[in-house]
Coordinates of C-alpha atoms in Angstrom, one line a residue:
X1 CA 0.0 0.0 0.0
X2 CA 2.7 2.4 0.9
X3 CA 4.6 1.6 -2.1
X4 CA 1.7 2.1 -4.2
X5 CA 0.8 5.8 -2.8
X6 CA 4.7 6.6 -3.2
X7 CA 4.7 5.7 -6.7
X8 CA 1.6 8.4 -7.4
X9 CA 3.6 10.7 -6.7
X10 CA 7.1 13.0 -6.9
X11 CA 8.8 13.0 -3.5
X12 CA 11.2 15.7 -4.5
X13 CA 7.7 17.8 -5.5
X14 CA 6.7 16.6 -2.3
X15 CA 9.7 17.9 -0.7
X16 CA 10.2 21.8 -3.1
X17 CA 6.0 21.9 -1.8
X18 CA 7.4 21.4 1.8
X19 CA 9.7 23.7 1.8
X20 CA 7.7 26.1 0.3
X21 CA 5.2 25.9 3.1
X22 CA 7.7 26.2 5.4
X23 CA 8.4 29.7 3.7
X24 CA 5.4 30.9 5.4
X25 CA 5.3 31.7 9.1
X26 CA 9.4 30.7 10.0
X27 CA 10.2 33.9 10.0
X28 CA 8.0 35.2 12.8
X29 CA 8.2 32.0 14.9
X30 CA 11.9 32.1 14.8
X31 CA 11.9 35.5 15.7
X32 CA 9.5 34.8 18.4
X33 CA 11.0 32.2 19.9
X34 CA 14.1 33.7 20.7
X35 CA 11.8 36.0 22.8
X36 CA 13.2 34.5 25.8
X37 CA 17.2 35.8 24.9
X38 CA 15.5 39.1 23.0
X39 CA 13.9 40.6 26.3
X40 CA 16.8 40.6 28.3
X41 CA 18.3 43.5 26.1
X42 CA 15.7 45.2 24.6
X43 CA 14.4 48.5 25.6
X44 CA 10.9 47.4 25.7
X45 CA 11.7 45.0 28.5
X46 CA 9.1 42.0 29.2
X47 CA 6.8 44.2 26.6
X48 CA 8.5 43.3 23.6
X49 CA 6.0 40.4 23.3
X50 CA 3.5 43.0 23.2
X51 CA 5.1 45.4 20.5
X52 CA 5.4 42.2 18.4
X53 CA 1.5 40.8 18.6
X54 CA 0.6 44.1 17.1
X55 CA 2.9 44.2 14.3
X56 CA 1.4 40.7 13.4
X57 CA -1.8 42.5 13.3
X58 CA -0.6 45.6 11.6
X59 CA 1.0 43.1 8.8
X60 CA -2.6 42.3 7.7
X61 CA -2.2 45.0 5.6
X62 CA -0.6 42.6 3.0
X63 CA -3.5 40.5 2.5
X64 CA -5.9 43.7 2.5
X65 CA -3.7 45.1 -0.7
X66 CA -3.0 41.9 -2.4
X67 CA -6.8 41.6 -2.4
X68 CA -7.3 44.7 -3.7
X69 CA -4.8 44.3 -6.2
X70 CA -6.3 41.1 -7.6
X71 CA -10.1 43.1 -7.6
X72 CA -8.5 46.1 -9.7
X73 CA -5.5 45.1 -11.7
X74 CA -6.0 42.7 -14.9
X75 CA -2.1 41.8 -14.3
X76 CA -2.3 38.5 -12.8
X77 CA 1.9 38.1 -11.7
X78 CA 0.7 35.9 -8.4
X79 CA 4.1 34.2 -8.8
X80 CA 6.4 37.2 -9.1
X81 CA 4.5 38.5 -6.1
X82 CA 5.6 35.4 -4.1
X83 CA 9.1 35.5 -5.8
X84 CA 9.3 39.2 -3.7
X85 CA 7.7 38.0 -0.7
X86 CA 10.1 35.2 0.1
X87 CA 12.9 36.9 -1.0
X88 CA 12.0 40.1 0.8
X89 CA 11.3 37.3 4.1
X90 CA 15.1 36.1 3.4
X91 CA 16.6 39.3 3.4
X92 CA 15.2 40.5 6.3
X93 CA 16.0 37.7 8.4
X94 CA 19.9 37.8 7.2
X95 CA 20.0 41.6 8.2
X96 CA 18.0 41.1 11.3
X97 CA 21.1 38.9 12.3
X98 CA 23.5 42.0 12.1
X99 CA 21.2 44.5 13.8
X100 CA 18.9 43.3 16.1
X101 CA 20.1 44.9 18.9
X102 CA 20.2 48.3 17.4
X103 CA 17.6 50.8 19.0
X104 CA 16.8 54.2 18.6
X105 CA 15.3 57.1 20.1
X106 CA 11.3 57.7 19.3
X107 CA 9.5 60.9 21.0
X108 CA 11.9 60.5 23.9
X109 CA 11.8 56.6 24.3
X110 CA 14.1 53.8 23.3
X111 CA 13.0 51.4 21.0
X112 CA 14.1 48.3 19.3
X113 CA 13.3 50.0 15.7
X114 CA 15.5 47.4 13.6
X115 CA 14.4 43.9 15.2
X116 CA 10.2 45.3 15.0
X117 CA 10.5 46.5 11.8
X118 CA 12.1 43.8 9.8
X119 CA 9.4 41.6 11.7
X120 CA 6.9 43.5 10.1
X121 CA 8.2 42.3 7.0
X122 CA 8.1 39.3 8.3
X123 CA 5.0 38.9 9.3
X124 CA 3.3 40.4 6.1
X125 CA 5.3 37.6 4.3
X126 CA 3.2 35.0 7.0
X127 CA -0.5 37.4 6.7
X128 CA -0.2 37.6 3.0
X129 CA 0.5 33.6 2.2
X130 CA -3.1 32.5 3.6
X131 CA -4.4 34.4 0.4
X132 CA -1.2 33.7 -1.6
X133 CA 0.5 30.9 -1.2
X134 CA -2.1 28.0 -0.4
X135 CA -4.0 29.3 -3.4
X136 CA -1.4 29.0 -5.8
X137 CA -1.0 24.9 -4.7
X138 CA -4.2 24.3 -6.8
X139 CA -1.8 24.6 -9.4
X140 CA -0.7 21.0 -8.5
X141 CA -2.4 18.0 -7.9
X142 CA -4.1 17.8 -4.6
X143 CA -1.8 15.6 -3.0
X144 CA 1.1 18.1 -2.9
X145 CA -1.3 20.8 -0.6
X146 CA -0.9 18.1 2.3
X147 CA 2.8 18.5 1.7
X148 CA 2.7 22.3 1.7
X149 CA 0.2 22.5 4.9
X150 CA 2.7 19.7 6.9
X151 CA 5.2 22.1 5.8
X152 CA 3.7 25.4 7.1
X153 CA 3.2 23.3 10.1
X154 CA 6.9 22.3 10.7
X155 CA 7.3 26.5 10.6
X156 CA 7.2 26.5 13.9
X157 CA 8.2 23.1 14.9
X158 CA 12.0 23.6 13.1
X159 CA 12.4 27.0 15.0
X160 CA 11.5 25.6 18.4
X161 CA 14.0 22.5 17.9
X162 CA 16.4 24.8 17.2
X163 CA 15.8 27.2 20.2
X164 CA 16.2 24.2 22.3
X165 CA 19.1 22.9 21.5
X166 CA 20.6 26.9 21.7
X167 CA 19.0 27.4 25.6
X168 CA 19.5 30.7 27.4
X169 CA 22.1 29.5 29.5
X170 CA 20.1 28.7 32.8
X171 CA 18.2 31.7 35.4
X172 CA 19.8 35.1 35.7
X173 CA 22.1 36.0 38.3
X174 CA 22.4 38.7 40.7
X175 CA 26.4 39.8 41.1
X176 CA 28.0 41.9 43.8
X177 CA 29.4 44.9 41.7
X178 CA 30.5 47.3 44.6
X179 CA 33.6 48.9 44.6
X180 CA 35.9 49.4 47.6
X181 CA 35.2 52.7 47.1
X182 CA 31.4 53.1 47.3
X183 CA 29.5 53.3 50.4
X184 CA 26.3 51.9 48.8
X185 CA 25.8 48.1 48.1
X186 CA 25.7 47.4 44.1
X187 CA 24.0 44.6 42.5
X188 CA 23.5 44.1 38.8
X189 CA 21.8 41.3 36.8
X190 CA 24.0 38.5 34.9
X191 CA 22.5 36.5 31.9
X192 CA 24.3 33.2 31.5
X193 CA 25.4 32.9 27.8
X194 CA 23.5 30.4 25.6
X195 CA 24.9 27.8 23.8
X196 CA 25.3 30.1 20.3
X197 CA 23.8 33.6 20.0
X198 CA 21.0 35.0 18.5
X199 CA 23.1 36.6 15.6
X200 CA 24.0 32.5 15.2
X201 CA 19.8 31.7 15.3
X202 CA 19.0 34.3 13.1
X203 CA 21.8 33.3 10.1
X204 CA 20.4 30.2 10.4
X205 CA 16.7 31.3 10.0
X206 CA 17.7 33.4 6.7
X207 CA 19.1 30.5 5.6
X208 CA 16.0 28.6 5.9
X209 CA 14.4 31.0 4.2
X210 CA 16.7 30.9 1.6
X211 CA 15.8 27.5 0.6
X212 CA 12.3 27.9 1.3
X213 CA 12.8 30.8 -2.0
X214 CA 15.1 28.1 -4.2
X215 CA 12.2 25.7 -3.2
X216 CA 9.3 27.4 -5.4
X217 CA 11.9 28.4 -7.8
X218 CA 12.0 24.8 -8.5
X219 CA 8.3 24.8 -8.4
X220 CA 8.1 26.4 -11.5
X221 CA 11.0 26.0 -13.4
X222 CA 11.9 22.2 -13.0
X223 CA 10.3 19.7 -15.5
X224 CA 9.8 17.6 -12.9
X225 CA 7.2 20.0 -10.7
X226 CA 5.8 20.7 -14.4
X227 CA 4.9 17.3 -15.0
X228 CA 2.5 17.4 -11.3
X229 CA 0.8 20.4 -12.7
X230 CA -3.0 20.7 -13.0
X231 CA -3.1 23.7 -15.3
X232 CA -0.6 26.6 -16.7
X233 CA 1.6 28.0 -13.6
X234 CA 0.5 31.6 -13.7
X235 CA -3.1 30.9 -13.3
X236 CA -5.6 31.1 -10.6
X237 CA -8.4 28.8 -9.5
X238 CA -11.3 30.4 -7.6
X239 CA -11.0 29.4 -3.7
X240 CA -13.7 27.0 -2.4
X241 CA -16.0 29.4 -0.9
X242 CA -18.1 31.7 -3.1
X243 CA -18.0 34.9 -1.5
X244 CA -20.9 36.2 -3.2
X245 CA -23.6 33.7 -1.4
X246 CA -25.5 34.2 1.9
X247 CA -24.5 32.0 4.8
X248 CA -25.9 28.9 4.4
X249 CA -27.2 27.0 7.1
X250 CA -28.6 23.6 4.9
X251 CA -28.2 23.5 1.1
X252 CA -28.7 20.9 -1.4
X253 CA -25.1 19.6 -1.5
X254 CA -26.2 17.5 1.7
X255 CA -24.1 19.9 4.5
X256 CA -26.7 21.5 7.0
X257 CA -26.1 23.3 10.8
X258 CA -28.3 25.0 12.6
X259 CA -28.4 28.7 12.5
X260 CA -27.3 28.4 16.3
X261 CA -24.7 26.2 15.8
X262 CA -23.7 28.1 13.4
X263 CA -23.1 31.3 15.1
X264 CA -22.0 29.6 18.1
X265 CA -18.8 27.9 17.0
X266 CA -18.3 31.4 14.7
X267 CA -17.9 33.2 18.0
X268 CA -16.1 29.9 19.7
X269 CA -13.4 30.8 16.9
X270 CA -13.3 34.6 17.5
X271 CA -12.6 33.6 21.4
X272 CA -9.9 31.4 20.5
X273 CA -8.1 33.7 18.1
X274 CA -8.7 36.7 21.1
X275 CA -6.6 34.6 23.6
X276 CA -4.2 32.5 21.2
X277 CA -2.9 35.1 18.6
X278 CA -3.7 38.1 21.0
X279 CA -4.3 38.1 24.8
X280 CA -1.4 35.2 26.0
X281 CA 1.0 35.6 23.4
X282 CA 1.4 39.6 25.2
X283 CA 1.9 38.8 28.4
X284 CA 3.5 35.1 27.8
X285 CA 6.6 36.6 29.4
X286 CA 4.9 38.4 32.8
X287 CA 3.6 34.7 33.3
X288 CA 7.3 33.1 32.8
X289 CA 9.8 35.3 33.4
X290 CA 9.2 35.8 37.4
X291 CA 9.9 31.8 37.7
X292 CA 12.8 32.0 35.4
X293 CA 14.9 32.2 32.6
X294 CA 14.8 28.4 32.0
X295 CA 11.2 28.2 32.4
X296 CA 10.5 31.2 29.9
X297 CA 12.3 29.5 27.3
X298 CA 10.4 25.8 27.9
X299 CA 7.4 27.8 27.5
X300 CA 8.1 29.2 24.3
X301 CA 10.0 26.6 22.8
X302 CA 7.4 23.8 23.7
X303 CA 4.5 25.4 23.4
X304 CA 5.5 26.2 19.6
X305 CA 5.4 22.9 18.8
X306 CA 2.1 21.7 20.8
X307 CA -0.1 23.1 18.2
X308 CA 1.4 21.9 15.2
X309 CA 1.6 18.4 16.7
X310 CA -1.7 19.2 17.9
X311 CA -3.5 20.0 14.2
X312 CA -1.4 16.6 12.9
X313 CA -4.2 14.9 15.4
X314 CA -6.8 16.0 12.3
X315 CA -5.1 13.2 10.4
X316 CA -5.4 10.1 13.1
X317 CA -8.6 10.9 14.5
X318 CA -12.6 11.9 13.7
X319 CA -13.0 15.3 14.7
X320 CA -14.9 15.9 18.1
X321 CA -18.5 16.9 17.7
X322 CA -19.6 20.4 19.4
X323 CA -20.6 19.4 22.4
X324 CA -17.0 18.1 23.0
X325 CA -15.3 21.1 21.8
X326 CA -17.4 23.2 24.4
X327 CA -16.0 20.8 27.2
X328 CA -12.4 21.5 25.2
X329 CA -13.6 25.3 25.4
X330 CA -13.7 25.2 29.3
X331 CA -10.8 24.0 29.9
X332 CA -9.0 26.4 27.6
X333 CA -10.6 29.2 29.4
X334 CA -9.9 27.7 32.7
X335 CA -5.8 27.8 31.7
X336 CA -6.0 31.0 30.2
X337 CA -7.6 32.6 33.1
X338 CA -4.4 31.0 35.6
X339 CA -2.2 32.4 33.0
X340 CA -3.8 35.9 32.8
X341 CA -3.8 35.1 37.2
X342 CA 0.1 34.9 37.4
X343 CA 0.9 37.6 35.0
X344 CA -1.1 40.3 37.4
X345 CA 0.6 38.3 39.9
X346 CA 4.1 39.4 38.6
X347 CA 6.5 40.2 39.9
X348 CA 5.5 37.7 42.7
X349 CA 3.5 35.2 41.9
X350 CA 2.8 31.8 44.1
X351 CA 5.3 28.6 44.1
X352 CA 7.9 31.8 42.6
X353 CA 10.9 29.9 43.6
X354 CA 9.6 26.3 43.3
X355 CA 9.8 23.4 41.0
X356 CA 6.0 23.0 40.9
X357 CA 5.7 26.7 40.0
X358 CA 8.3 26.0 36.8
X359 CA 6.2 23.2 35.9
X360 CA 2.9 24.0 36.1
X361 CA 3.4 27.0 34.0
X362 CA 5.3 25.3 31.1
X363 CA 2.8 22.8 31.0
X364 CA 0.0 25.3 31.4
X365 CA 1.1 26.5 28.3
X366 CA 1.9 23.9 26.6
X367 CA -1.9 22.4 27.1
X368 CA -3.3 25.8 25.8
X369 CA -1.3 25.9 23.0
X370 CA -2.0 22.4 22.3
X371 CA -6.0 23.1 22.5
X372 CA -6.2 26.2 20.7
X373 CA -4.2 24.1 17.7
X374 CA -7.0 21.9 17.5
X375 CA -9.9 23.5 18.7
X376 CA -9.1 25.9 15.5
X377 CA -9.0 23.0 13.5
X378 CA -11.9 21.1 14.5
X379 CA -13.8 24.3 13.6
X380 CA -12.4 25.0 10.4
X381 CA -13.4 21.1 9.3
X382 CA -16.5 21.8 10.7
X383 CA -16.8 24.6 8.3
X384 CA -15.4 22.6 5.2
X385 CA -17.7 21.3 3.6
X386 CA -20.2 24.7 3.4
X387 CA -20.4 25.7 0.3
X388 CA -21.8 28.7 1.1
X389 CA -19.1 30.8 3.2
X390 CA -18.5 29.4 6.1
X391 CA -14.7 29.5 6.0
X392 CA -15.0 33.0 4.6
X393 CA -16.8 34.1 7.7
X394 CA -14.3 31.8 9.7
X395 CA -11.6 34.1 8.5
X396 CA -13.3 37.0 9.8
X397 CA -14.0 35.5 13.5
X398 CA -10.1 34.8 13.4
X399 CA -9.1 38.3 12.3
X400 CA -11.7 40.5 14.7
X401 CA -10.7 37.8 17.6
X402 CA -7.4 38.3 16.9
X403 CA -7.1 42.2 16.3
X404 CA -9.2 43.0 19.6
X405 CA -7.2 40.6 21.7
X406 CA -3.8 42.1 20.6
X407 CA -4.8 46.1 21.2
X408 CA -6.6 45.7 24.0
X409 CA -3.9 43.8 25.8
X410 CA -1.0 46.2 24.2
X411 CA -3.0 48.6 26.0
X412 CA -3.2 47.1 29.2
X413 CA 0.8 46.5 29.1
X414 CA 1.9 49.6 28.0
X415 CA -0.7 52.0 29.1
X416 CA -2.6 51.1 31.9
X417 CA 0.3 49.4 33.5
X418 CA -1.2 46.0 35.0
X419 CA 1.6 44.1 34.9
X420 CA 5.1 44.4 36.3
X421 CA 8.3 42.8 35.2
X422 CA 10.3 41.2 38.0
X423 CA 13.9 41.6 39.2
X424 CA 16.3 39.0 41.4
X425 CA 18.3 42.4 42.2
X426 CA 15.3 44.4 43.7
X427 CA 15.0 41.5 46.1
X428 CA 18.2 41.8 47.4
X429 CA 18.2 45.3 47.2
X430 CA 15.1 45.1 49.8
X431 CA 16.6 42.8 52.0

C-alpha cells in the first residue's frame, strides 16, 4: 500500500512543496521564539511580546492590498509577487542577524526599531501567504497541498528545535558589583550565555528561508514539478468558498447546521483567536519570566510545537462533535484565566521559587497551545464542507478575535500598566 501511494507521486515535488510551506510563518516563529534571549536586552523590557503581537496584526495590511490588487488590476503576476515575498522574508532575516540589537530614540523613548521593523516584513510575508501561497498549490495535484500544509506546520516546529538545542544559559544571576570605594551596596543582573547567540539563530533562519525561496523556484521551473501540474503555472483557480452567497445554514449539497450552531462555534473561533494570537502571546513573558529564565524558554520553545503536533491529530482521528469542543472550550478558558492570574501576579507570583511553580506554568502552556491548535481546526473542518461561506466568515471570526485581543492587551501593558516585570536584584536590594 505504501509503495503504491509513493509511486503516485514525486517525492522531491513533495519535498520543493514542503519547503515552500515552510516559507510561510518561519520567520515570525523564529523571531518569536528567541523572545526568551530578545527581552533581556531590549528597551521594551518584558513588553516586547506585546510590541510584536501588534505588528502581526498591523502586517494584515498585505493580505488587505493583495486583495485589492487582484479586484483592480488585470495583471495576474501571483508568482512574481511570491518571488518578492520570500525573497523580501530572506533578506530580512539575514540583516535582522547583524542589527537586532540596534535601537533608537522615538518621541523621547528607546526602541528596538531594527528587530520590529524587519518583523513586520516578516510577518506580512506570514499574513499575506493565507491568500497567496495555499491558493497557488491548486496549481498541482491535490496531493502536494498536504505536503505544503505539513510544511507550514513544521514553521514552527523547526524553530523551536532549534531554540532548544541553543537554551538561554540557565536563570539570571544577581552579582555583587561594589567597589571598595562606594558606600552603597551594588547589584546588577548577569544572563548566562546560551549555547550560540542569536546573531547564530538568526543566520540560520535566513538560511532557511533561503531554501524555502530556491524551493518554489524549482516549483516552476523544473520539468519535474511541471509534469505534477493541473493547469498553466500563472493561473488562478477560484477558492472553495463563493464569497458572493448568503450564509448557508442547509443546502442541497447534503451539508446543514443550525443557525445556532452556526453562530455559536463562529464566536467559539473569535474567542480562540482573542486569547491565542492576542491576549497570551502579550503577556507570555509576565507569566514566565518571574519563575525563570529556564522556564520562559520551555514555554516558548514547547509550546511552539504543541499546536502543530496538535492539528497533525486531524489526520489520526474523527474530529470531536460540538458538544465536545465546548468541554475543550472550558478547559481552555480555565488555563488561560491561571495564565492571565500569574501575569497580574508578577513580579511575585505563588510557588515563585519552586519546582512546581516552573512546571505547572510550562505545562500550562503547553496544554493551551496544544488546544487552541486543535480546537481551530476542529472548527475550520466543521466549516469545510459549506459551500456557502463558512470559511469565509471563519476568516473574519479569526481576524476580529485576533485584532481586539492584541490592542486591548497592548494597551493594558503599555498604558494602563497591570503588569510588572520582576527583578532578582530588587530582592536583594530590599533585604
Amino acid at each position: 500500500m505504501l509503495s503504491q501511494r509513493l509511486s503516485n507521486r514525486r517525492l522531491f515535488v513533495d519535498l520543493l512543496a514542503l519547503m515552500f510551506g515552510l516559507g510561510a510563518w518561519v520567520g515570525v516563529n523564529g523571531i518569536y521564539v528567541q523572545m526568551p534571549l530578545l527581552v533581556n536586552s531590549a528597551p521594551e523590557g518584558w513588553s516586547l511580546p506585546a510590541h510584536m503581537v501588534m505588528l502581526v496584526q498591523f502586517a494584515n495590511l498585505g493580505p488587505i492590498l493583495y486583495t485589492l490588487y487582484i479586484k483592480y488590476s488585470k495583471w495576474a503576476c501571483d508568482k512574481y509577487i511570491t518571488y518578492v515575498l520570500l525573497a523580501a522574508g530572506a533578506l530580512s532575516t539575514f540583516i535582522l542577524a547583524f542589527v537586532y540589537d540596534k535601537t533608537t530614540i522615538i518621541v523621547g523613548n528607546e526602541h528596538s526599531t531594527a528587530l520590529l521593523s524587519l518583523m513586520f516584513v516578516t510577518a506580512t510575508v506570514g499574513c499575506t501567504s493565507s491568500v497567496l501561497f495555499m491558493p497557488y498549490m491548486r496549481n498541482y495535484r491535490e496531493i502536494y497541498l498536504v505536503s505544503y500544509l505539513v510544511g507550514e506546520g513544521l514553521s514552527g516546529f523547526v524553530p523551536s528545535v532549534v531554540a532548544l538545542i541553543q537554551g538561554v544559559g540557565g536563570n539570571p544571576e544577581c552579582l555583587n558589583i561594589t567597589t571598595a570605594e562606594s558606600t552603597k551596596v551594588e547589584f546588577t543582573l548577569y544572563y548566562p550565555e546560551p549555547r550560540f547567540s542569536s546573531h547564530i539563530f538568526f543566520i540560520f533562519l535566513g538560511t532557511l528561508l533561503s531554501l524555502c525561496y530556491f524551493a518554489f523556484l524549482g516549483l516552476n521551473n523544473l520539468s519535474i514539478a511541471a509534469g505534477e501540474r493541473v493547469k498553466y503555472p500563472g493561473s488562478m483557480e477560484t477558492l472553495p468558498t463563493d464569497t458572493k452567497a448568503p450564509p448557508s445554514y442547509k443546502t442541497n449539497a447534503g451539508w446543514k447546521m443550525s443557525k445556532q450552531v452556526y453562530s455559536y462555534l463562529l464566536i467559539m473561533m473569535a474567542v480562540v483567536c482573542f486569547l491565542g494570537n492576542g491576549t497570551l502571546p502579550s503577556i507570555q513573558s509576565y507569566s514566565c519570566l518571574p519563575y525563570g529564565n529556564v522556564a520562559y524558554h520551555l514555554t516558548v520553545t514547547l509550546s511552539s510545537m504543541a499546536g502543530p503536533l496538535a492539528m497533525c491529530l486531524g489526520f489520526f482521528i474523527k474530529m470531536p462533535k460540538v458538544n465536545y469542543l465546548s468541554g475543550l472550550m472550558v478547559i481552555l478558558v480555565a488555563l488561560s484565566g491561571f495564565i492571565c492570574f500569574l501575569a497580574v501576579k508578577s513580579p511575585n507570583p505563588p510557588l515563585q521559587y519552586s519546582w512546581v511553580g516552573e512546571f505547572l506554568v510550562v505545562m500550562s502552556w503547553i496544554l493551551i497551545s496544544g488546544l487552541i491548535g486543535f480546537i481551530k481546526l476542529s472548527i475550520t473542518t466543521l466549516f469545510r464542507p459549506d459551500p456557502g461561506r463558512g470559511l469565509y466568515y471563519t476568516g473574519v471570526a479569526t481576524q476580529v478575535g485576533s485584532l481586539v485581543g492584541a490592542v486591548m492587551t497592548f494597551v493594558l501593558v503599555n498604558h494602563a500598566k497591570l503588569f510588572h516585570s520582576y527583578s532578582p536584584c530588587s530582592v536583594i536590594s530590599v533585604h
